mmCIF file of N, CA, C and O in Angstrom:
data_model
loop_
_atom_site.group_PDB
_atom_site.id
_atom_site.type_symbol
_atom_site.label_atom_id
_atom_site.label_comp_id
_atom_site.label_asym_id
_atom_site.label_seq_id
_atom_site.Cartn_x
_atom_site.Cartn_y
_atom_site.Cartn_z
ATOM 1 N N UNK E 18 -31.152 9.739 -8.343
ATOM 2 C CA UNK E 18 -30.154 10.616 -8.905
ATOM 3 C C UNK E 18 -29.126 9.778 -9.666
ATOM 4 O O UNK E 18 -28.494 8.832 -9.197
ATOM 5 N N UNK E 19 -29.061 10.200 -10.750
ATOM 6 C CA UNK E 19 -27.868 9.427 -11.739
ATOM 7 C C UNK E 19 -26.355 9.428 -11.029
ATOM 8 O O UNK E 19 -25.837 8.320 -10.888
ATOM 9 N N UNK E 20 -25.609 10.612 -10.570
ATOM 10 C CA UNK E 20 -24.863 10.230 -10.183
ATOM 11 C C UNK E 20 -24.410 9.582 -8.676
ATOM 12 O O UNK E 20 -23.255 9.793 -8.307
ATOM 13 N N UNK E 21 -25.181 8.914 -7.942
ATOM 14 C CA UNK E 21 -25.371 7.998 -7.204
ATOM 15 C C UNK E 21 -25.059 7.017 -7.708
ATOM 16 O O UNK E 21 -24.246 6.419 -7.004
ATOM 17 N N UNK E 22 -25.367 6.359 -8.888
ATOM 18 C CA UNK E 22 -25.508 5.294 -9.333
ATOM 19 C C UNK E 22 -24.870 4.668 -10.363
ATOM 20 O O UNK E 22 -25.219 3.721 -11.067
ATOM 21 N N UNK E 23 -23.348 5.699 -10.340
ATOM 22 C CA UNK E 23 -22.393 4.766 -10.876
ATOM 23 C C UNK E 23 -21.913 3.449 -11.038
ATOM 24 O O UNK E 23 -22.104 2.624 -10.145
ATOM 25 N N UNK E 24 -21.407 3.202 -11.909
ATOM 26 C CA UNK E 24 -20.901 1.385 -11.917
ATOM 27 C C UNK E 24 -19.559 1.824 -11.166
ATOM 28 O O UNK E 24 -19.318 0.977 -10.307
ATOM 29 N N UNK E 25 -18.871 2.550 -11.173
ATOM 30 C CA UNK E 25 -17.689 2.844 -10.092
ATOM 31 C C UNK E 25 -17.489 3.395 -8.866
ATOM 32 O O UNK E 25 -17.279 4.608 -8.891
ATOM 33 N N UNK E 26 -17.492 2.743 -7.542
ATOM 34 C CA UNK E 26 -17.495 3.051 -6.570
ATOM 35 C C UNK E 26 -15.835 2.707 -6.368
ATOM 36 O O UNK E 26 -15.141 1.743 -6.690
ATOM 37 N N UNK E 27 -15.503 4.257 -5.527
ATOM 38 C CA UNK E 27 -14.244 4.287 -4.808
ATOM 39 C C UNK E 27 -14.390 3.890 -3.340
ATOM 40 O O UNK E 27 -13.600 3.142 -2.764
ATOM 41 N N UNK E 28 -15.276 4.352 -2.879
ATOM 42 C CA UNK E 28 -15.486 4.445 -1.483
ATOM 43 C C UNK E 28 -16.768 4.010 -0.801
ATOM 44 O O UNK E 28 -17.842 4.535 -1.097
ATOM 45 N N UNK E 29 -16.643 2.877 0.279
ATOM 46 C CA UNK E 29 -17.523 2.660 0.765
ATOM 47 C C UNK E 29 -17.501 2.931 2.241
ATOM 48 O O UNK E 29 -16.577 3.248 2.990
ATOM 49 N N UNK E 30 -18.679 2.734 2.434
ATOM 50 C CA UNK E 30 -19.188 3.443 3.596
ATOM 51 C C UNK E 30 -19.068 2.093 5.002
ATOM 52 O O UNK E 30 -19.633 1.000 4.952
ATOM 53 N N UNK E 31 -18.137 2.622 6.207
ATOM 54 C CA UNK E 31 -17.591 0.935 7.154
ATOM 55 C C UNK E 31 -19.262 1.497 8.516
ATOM 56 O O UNK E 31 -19.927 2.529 8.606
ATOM 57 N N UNK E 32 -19.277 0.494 9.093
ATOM 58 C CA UNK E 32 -20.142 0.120 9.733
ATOM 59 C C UNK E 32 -20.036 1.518 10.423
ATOM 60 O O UNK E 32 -20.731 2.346 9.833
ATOM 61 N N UNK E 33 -19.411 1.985 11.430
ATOM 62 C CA UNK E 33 -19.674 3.316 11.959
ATOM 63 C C UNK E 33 -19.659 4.520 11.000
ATOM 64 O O UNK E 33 -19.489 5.622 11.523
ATOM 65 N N UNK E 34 -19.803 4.460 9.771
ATOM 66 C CA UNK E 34 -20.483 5.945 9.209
ATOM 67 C C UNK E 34 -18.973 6.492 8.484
ATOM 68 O O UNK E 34 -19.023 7.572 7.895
ATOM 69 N N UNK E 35 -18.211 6.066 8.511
ATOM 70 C CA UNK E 35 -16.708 6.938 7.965
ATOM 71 C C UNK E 35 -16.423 6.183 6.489
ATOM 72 O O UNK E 35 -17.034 5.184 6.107
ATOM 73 N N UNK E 36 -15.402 6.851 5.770
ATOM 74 C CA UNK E 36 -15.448 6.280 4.279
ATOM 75 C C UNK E 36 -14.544 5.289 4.466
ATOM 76 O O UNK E 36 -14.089 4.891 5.538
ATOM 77 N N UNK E 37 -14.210 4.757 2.928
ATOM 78 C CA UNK E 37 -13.594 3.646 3.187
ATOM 79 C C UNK E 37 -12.969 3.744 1.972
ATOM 80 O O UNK E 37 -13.823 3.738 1.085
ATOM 81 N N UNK E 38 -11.723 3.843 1.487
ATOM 82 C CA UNK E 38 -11.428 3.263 -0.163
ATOM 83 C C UNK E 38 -10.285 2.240 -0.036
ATOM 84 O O UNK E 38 -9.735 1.918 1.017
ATOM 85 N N UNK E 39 -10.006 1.770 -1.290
ATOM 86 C CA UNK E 39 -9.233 0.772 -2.003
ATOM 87 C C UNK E 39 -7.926 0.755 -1.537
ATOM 88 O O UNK E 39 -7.458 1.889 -1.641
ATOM 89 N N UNK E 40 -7.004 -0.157 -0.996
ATOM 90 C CA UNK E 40 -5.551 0.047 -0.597
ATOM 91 C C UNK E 40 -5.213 -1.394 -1.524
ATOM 92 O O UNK E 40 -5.817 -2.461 -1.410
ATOM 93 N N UNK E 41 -4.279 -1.151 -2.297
ATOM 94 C CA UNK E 41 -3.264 -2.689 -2.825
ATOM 95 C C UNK E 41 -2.399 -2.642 -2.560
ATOM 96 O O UNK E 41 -1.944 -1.566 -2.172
ATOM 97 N N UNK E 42 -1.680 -3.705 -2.602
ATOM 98 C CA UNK E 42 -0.148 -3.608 -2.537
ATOM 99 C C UNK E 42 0.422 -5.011 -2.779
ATOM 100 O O UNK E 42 -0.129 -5.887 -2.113
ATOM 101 N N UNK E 43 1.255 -5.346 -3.466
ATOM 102 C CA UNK E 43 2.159 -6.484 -3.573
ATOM 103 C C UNK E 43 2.544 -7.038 -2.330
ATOM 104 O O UNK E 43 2.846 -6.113 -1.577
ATOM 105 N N UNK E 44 2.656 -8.028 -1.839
ATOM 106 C CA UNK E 44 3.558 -8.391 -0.448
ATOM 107 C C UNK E 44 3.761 -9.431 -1.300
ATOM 108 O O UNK E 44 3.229 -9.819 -2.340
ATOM 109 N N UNK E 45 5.256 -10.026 -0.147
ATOM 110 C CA UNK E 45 6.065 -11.424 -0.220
ATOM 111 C C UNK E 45 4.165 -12.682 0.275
ATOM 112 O O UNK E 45 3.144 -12.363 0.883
ATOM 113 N N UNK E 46 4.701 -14.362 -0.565
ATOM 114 C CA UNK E 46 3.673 -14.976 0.232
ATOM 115 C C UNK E 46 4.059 -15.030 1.592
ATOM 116 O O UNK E 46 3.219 -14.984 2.491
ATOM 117 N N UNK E 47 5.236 -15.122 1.798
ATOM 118 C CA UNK E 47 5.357 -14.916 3.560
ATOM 119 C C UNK E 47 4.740 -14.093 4.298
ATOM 120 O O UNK E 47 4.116 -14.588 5.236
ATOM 121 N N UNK E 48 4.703 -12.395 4.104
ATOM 122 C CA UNK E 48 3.969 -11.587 4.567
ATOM 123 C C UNK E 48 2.234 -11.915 4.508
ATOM 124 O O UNK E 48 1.387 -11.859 5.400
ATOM 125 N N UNK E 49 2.142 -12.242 3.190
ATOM 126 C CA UNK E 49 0.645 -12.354 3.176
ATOM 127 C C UNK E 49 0.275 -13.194 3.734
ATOM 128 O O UNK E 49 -0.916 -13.119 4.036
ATOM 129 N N UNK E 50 1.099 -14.540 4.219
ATOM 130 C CA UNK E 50 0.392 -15.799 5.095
ATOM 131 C C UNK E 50 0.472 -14.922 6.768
ATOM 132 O O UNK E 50 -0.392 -14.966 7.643
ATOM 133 N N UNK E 51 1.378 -14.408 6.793
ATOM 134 C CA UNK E 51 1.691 -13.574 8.238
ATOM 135 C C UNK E 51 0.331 -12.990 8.777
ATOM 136 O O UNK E 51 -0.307 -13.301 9.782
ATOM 137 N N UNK E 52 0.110 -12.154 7.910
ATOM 138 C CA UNK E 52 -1.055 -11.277 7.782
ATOM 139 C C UNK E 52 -2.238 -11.961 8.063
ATOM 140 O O UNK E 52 -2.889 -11.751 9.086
ATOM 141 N N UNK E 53 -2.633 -12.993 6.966
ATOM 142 C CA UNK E 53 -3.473 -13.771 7.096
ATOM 143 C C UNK E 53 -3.850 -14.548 8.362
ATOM 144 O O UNK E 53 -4.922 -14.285 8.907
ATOM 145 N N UNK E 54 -2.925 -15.619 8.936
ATOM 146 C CA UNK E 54 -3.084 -15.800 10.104
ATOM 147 C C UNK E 54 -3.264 -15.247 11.446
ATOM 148 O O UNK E 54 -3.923 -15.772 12.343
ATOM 149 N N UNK E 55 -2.585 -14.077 11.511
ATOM 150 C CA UNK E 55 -2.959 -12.852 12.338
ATOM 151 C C UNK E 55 -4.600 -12.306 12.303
ATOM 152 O O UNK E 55 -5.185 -11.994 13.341
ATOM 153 N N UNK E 56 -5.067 -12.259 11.317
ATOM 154 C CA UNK E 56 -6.402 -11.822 11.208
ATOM 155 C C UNK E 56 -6.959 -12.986 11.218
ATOM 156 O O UNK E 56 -7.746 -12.893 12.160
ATOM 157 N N UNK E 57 -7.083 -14.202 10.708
ATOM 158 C CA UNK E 57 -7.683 -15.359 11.241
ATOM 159 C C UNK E 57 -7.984 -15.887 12.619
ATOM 160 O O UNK E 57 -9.038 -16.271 13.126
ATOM 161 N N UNK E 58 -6.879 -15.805 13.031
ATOM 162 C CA UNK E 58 -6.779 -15.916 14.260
ATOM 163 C C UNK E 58 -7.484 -14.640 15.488
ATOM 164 O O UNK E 58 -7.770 -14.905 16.655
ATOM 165 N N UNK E 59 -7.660 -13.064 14.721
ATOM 166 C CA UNK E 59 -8.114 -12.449 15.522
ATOM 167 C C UNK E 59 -9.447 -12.533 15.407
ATOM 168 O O UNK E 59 -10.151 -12.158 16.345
ATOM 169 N N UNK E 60 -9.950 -12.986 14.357
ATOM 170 C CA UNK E 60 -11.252 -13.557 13.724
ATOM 171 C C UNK E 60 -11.897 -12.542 12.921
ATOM 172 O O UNK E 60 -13.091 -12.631 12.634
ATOM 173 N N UNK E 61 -11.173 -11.590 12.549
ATOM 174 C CA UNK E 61 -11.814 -10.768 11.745
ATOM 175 C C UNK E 61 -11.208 -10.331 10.157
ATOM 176 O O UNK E 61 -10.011 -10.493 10.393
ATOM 177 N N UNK E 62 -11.264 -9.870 8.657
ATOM 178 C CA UNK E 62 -11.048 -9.942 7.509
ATOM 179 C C UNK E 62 -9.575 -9.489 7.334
ATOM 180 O O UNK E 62 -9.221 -8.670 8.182
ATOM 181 N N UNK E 63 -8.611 -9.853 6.394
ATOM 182 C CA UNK E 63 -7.571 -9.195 6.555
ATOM 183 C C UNK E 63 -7.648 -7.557 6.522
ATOM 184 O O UNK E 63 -6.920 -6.840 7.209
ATOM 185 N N UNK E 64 -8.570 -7.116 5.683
ATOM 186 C CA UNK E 64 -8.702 -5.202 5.560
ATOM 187 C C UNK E 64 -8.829 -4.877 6.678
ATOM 188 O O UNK E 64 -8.294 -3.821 7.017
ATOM 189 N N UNK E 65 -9.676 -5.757 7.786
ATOM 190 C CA UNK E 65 -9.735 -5.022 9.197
ATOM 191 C C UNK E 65 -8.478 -5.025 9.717
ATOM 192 O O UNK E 65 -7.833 -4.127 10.259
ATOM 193 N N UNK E 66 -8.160 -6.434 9.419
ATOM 194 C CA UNK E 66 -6.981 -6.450 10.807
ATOM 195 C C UNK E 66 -5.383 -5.260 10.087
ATOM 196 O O UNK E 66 -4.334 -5.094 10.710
ATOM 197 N N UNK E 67 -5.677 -4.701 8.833
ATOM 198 C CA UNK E 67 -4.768 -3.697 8.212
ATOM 199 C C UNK E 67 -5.023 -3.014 8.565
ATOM 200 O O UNK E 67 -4.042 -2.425 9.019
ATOM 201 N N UNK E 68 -6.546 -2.127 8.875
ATOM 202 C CA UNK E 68 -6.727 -1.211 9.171
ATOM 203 C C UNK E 68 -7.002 -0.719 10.971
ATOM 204 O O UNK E 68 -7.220 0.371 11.498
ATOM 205 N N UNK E 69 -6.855 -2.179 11.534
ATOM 206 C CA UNK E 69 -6.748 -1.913 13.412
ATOM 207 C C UNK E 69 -5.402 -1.492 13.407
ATOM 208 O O UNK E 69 -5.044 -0.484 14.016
ATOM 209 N N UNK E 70 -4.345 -2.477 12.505
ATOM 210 C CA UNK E 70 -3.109 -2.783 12.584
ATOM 211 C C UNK E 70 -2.358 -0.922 12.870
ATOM 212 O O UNK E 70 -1.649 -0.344 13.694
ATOM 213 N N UNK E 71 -3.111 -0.608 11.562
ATOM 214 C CA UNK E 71 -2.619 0.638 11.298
ATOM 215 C C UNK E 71 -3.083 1.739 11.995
ATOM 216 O O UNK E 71 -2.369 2.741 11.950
ATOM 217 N N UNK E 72 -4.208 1.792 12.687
ATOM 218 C CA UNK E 72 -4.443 2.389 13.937
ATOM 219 C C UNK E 72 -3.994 2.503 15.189
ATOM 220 O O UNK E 72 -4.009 3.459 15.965
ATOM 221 N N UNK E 73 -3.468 1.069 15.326
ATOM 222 C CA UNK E 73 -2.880 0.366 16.797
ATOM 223 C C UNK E 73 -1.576 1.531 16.727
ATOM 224 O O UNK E 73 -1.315 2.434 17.522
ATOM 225 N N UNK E 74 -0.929 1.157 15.539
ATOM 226 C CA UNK E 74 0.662 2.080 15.756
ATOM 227 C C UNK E 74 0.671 3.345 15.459
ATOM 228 O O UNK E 74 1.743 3.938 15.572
ATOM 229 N N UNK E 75 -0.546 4.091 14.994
ATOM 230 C CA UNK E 75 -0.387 5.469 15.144
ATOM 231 C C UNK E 75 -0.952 5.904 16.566
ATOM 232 O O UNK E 75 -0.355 6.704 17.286
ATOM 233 N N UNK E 76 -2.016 5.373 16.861
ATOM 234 C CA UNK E 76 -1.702 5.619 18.445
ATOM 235 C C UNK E 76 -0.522 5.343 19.403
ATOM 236 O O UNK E 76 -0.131 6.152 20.245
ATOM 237 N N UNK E 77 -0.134 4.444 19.247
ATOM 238 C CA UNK E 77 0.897 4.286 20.270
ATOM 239 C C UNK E 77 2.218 4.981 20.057
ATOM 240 O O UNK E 77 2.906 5.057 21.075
ATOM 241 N N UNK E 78 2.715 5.496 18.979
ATOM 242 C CA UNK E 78 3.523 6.234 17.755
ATOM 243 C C UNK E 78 3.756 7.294 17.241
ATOM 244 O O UNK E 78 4.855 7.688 16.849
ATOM 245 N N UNK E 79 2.273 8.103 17.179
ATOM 246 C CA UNK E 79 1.728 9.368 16.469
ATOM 247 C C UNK E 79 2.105 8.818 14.911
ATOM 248 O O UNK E 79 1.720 9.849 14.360
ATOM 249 N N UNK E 80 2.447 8.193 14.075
ATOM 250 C CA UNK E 80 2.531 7.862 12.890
ATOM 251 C C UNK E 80 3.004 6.391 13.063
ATOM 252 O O UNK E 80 3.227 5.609 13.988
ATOM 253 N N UNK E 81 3.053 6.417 11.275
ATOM 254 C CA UNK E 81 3.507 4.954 11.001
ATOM 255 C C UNK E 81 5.049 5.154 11.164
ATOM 256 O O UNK E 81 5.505 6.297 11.121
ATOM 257 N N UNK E 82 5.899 4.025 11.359
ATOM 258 C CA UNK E 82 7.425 4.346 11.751
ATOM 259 C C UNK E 82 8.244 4.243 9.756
ATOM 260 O O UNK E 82 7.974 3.426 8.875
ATOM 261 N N UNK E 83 9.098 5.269 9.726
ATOM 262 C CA UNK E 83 9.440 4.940 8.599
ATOM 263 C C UNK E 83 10.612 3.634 8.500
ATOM 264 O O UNK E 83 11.461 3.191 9.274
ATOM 265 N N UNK E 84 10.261 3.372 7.434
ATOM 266 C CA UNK E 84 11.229 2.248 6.752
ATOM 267 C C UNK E 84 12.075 2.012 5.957
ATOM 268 O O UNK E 84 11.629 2.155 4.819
ATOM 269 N N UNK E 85 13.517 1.593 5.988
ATOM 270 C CA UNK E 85 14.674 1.719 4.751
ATOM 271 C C UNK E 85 14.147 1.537 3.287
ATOM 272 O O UNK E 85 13.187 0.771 3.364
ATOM 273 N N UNK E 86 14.336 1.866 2.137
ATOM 274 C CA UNK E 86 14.199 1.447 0.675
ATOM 275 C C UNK E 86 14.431 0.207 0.988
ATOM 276 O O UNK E 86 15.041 -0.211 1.971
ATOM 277 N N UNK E 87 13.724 -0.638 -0.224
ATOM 278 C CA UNK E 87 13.749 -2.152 -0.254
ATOM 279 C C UNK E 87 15.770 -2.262 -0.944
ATOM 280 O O UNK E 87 16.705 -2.930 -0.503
ATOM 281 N N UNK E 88 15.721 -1.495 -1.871
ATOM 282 C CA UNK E 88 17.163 -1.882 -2.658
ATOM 283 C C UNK E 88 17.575 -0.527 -2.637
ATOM 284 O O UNK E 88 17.184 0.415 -3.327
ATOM 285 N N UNK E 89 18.576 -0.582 -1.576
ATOM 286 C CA UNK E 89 19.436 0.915 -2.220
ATOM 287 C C UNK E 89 20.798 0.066 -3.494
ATOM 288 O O UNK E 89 21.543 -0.907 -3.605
ATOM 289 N N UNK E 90 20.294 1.477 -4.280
ATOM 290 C CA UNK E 90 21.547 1.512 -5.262
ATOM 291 C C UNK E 90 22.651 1.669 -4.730
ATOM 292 O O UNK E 90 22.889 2.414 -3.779
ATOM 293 N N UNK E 91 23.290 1.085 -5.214
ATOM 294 C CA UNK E 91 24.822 0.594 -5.125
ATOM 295 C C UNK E 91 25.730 1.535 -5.831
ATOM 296 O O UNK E 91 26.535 2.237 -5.218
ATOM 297 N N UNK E 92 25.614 1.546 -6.962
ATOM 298 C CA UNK E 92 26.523 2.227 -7.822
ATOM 299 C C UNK E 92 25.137 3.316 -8.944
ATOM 300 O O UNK E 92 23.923 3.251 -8.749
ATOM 301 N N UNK E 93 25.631 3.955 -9.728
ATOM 302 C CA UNK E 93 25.384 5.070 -10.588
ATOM 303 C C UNK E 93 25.760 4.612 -11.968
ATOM 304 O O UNK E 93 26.813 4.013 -12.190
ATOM 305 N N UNK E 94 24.901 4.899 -12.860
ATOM 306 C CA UNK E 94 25.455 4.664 -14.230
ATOM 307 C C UNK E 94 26.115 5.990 -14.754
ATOM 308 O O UNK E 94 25.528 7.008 -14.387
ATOM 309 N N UNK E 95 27.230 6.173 -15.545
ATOM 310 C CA UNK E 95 27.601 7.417 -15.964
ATOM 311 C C UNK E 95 27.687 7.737 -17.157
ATOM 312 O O UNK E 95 28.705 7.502 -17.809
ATOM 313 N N UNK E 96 26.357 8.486 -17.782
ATOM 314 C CA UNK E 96 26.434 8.305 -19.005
ATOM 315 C C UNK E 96 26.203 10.192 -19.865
ATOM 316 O O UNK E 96 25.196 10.900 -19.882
ATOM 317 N N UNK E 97 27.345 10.401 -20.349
ATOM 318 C CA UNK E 97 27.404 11.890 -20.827
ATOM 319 C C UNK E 97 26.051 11.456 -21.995
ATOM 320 O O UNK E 97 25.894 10.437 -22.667
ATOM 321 N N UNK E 98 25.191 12.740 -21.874
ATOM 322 C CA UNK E 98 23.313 13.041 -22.873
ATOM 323 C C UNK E 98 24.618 13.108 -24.003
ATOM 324 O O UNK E 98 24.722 12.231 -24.860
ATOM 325 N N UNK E 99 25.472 14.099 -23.917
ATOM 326 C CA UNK E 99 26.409 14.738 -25.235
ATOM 327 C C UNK E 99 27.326 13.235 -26.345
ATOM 328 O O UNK E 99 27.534 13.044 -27.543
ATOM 329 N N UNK E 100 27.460 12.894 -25.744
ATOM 330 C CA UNK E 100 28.188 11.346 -26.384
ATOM 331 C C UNK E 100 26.995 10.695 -26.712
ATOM 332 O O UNK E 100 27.246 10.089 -27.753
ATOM 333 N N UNK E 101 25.740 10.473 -26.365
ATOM 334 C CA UNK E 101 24.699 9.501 -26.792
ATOM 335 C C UNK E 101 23.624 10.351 -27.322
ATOM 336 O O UNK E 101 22.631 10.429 -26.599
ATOM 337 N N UNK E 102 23.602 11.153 -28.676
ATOM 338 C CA UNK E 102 23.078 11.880 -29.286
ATOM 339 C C UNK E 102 21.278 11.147 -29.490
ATOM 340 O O UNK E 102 21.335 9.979 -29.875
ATOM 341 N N UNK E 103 20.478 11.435 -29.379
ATOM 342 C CA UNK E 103 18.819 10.592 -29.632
ATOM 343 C C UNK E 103 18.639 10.837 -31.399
ATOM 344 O O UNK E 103 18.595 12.029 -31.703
ATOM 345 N N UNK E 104 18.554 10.035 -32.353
ATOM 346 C CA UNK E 104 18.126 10.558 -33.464
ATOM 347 C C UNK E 104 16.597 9.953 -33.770
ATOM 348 O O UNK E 104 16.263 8.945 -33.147
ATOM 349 N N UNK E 105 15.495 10.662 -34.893
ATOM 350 C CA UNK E 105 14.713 10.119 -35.253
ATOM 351 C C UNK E 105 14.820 9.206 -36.015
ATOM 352 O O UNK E 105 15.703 9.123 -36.869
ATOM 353 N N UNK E 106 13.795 8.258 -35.785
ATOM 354 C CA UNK E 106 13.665 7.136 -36.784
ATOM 355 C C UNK E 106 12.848 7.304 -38.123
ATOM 356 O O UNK E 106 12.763 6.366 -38.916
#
């Protein structure tokens, strides 16, 4: 079947039968060495040890715990639309 056999896969299939897709994210190198050694040390890939990680605390939790904004704003810019008219170029 053709569409089986895309060049784009979202989702793969993890050893017990359930899907699997793509997570990124930026971290500090601190976090990512954190991470890293943690799963090294547990001996298994960092995606696993993200995805025990993230299991471990919704069980014990019922969710993930929320977390402050990285940068709260400080101040507000105040700028009247009526004083700064947009013209075409």
């Amino acid at each position: 079947m053709i569409d089986s056999m895309s060049g784009i896969r979202t989702r793969r299939r993890q050893p017990g039968g359930g899907d699997m897709v793509l997570l990124q994210a930026r971290v500090s190198p601190t976090a990512h060495e954190i991470v890293k050694d943690a799963a090294t040390k547990s001996g298994v890939s960092i995606a696993y040890y993200v995805e025990a990680l993230v299991q471990q605390l919704v069980a014990e939790h019922g969710a993930l715990p929320q977390i402050p904004r990285p940068r709260p704003q400080k101040e507000t810019l105040d700028i009247d639309i009526e004083e700064a008219p947009i013209s075409a170029a």
